[in-house]
Every structure is written in structure tokens, then in C-alpha cells.
CSV table of C-alpha atoms and ligand atoms in Angstrom, one decimal:
chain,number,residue,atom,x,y,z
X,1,UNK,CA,0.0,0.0,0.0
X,2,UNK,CA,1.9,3.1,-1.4
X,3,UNK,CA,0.2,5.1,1.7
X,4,UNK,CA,1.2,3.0,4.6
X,5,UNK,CA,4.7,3.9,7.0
X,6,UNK,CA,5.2,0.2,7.5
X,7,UNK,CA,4.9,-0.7,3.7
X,8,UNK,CA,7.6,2.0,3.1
X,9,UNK,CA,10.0,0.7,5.5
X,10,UNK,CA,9.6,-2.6,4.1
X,11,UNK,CA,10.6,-1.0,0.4
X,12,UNK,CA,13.3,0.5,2.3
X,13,UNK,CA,12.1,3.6,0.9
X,14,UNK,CA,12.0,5.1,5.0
X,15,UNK,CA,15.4,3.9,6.7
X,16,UNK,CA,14.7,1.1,9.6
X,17,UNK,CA,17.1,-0.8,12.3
X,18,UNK,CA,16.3,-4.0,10.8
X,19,UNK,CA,16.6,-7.3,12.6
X,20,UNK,CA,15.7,-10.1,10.2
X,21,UNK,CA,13.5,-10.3,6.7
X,22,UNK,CA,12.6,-13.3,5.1
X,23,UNK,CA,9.8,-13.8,2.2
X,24,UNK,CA,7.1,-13.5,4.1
X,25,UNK,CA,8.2,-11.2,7.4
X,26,UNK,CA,10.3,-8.3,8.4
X,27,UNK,CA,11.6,-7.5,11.9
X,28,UNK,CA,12.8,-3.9,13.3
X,29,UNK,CA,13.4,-2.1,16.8
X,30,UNK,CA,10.8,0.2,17.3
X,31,UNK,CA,11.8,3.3,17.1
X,32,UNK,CA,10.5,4.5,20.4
X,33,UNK,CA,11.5,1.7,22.7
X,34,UNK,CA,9.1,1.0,25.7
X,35,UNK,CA,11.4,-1.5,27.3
X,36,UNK,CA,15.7,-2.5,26.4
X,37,UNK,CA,14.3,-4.5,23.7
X,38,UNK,CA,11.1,-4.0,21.9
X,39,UNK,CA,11.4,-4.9,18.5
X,40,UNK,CA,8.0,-5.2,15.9
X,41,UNK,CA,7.3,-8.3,13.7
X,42,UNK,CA,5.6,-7.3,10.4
X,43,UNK,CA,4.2,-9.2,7.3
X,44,UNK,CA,5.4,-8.4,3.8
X,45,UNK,CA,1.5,-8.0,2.8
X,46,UNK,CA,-0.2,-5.2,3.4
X,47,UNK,CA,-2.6,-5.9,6.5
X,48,UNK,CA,-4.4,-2.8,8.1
X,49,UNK,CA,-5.3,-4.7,11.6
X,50,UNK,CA,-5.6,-8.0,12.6
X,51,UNK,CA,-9.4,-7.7,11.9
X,52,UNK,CA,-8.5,-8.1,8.4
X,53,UNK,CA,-6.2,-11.1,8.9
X,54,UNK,CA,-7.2,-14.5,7.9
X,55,UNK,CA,-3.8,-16.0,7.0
X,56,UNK,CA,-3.0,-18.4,9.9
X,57,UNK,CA,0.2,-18.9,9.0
X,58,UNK,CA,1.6,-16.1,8.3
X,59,UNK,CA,0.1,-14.9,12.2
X,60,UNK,CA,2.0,-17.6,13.7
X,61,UNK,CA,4.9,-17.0,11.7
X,62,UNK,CA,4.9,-13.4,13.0
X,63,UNK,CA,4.8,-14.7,16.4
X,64,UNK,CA,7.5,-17.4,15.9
X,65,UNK,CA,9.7,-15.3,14.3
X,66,UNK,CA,9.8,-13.1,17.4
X,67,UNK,CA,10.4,-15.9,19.6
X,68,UNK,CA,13.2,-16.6,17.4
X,69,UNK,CA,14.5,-13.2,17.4
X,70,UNK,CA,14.5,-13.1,21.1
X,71,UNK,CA,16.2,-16.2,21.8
X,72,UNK,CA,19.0,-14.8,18.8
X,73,UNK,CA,19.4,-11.3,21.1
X,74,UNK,CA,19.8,-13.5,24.3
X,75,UNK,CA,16.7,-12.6,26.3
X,76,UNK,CA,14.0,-15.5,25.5
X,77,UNK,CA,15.0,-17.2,29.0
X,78,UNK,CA,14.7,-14.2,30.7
X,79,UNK,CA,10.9,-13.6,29.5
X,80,UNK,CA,9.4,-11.0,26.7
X,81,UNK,CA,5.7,-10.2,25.7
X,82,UNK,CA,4.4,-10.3,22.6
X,83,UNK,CA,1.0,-8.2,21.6
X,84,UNK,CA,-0.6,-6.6,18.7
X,85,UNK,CA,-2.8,-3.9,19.4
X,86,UNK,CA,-6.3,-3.4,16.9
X,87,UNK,CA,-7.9,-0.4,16.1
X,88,UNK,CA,-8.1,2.9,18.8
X,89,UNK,CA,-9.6,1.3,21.6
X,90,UNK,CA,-6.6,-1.2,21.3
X,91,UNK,CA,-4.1,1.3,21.0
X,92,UNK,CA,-3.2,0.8,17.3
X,93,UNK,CA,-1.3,4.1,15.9
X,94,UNK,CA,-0.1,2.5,12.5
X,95,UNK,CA,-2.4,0.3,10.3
X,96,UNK,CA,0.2,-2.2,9.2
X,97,UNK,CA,-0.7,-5.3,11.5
X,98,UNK,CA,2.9,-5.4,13.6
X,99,UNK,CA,3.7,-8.0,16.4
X,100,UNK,CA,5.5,-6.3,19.2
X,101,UNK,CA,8.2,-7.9,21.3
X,102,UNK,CA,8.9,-6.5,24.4
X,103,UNK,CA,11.7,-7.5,27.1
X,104,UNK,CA,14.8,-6.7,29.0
X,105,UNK,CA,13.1,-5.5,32.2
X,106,UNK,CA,9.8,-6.6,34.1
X,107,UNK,CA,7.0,-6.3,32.8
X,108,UNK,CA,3.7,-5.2,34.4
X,109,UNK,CA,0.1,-6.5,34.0
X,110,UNK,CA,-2.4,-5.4,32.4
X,111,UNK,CA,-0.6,-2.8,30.6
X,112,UNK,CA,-3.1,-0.1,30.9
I,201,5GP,P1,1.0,0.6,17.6
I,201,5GP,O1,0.7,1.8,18.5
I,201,5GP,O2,0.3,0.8,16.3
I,201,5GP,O3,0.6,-0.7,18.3
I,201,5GP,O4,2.5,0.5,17.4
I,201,5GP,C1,3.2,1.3,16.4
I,201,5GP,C2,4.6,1.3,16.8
I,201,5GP,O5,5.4,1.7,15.7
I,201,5GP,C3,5.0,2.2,18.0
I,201,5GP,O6,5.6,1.5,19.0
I,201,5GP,C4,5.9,3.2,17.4
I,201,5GP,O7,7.0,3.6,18.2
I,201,5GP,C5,6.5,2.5,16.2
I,201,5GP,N1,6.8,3.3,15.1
I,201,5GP,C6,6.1,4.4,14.5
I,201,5GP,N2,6.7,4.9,13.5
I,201,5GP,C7,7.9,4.3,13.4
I,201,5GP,C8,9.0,4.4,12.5
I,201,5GP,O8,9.1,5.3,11.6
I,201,5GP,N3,10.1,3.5,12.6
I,201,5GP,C9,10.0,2.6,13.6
I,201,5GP,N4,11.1,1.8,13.7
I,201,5GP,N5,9.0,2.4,14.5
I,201,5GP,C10,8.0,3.3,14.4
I,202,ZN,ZN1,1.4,-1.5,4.8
């Protein structure tokens, strides 16, 4: 979707800290971490939320990959959280479905 931030940093047309990309996925830090790692997990396809989503694969291939990713950066042991947040009462900002992986400190719950 030529509109869409997330679609843009896939292109590599906006510049990204990029973790891992295969055919299907790309990983990147956020760019306003909420905890030492917090990394998102994105599909290639444009998605707008998980509403939308009826690919069960590729979901659980989003959340694998971050399990992946956080065993690879050394903190799965420890413990992370993954979440996707849908539409404004969920606390969705950008309407790219993204996976976020969060770890590196405790965290609380619920999250507010
Ligand atoms: P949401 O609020 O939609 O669940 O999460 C969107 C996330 O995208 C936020 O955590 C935000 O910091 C992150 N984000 C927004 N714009 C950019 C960007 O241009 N680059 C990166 N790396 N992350 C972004
Ligand atoms: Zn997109």
C-alpha cells in the first residue's frame, strides 16, 4: 500500500534498524522503545489490523519469528511479551498489523 509507514519501511524507501526479513516477514526495533528490547514483527502483505487477517500462518509465523528473534538477542529465557494492538480502543497508531516484542526489564500486568 503506497500510503502505509510500515509498507515504506519494508521497500526501504524510509530507513529502519532492521533485525531479520525473510519472504514472508520483516523485523525492526521500534523506534520508540518501551522497554531494552522491543522490536515489531511485520508481514510483507499489506494488512491494516488484525481484523483483516485471515492468513494463519503467516500470524504464527509473526509470532515465531519473534520468539526466534529473542532467543537470537539472548533474552528469551529471561521472558518477553508479545502483543498486537487493533484499532483505537486497542491502542493501534499505524495500520500495518505489527507483532511487538517487548523484554529486558519486568514487565507489568495489564498494561493499561
Ligand atoms: P501501535 O501503537 O500501532 O501498536 O505501534 C506502532 C509502533 O510503531 C509504535 O511502538 C511506534 O513507536 C512504532 N513506530 C512508529 N513509527 C515508526 C518508524 O518510523 N520507525 C520505527 N522503527 N518504528 C515506528
Ligand atoms: Zn502497509
Amino acid at each position: 500500500m503506497s500510503d502505509c509507514l510500515f509498507c515504506k519501511i519494508i521497500a526501504g524507501e524510509i530507513p529502519s534498524n532492521k533485525i531479520y526479513e525473510d519472504e514472508d516477514v520483516f523485523a525492526f526495533h521500534d523506534i520508540e522503545a518501551q522497554a531494552p528490547h522491543h522490536f515489531l514483527v511485520i508481514p510483507k502483505i499489506h494488512i491494516s489490523t488484525l481484523n483483516d487477517a485471515d492468513d494463519a500462518h503467516l500470524l504464527g509465523k509473526l509470532t515465531l519469528t519473534a520468539s526466534k528473534i529473542a532467543k537470537d538477542l539472548g533474552f528469551a529465557d529471561d521472558g518477553y511479551r508479545v502483543a498486537m494492538n487493533c484499532n483505537e480502543q486497542g491502542g493501534q497508531s499505524v495500520y500495518h498489523i505489527h507483532l511487538h516484542c517487548l523484554g529486558g526489564r519486568q514487565l507489568k500486568w495489564p498494561p493499561g
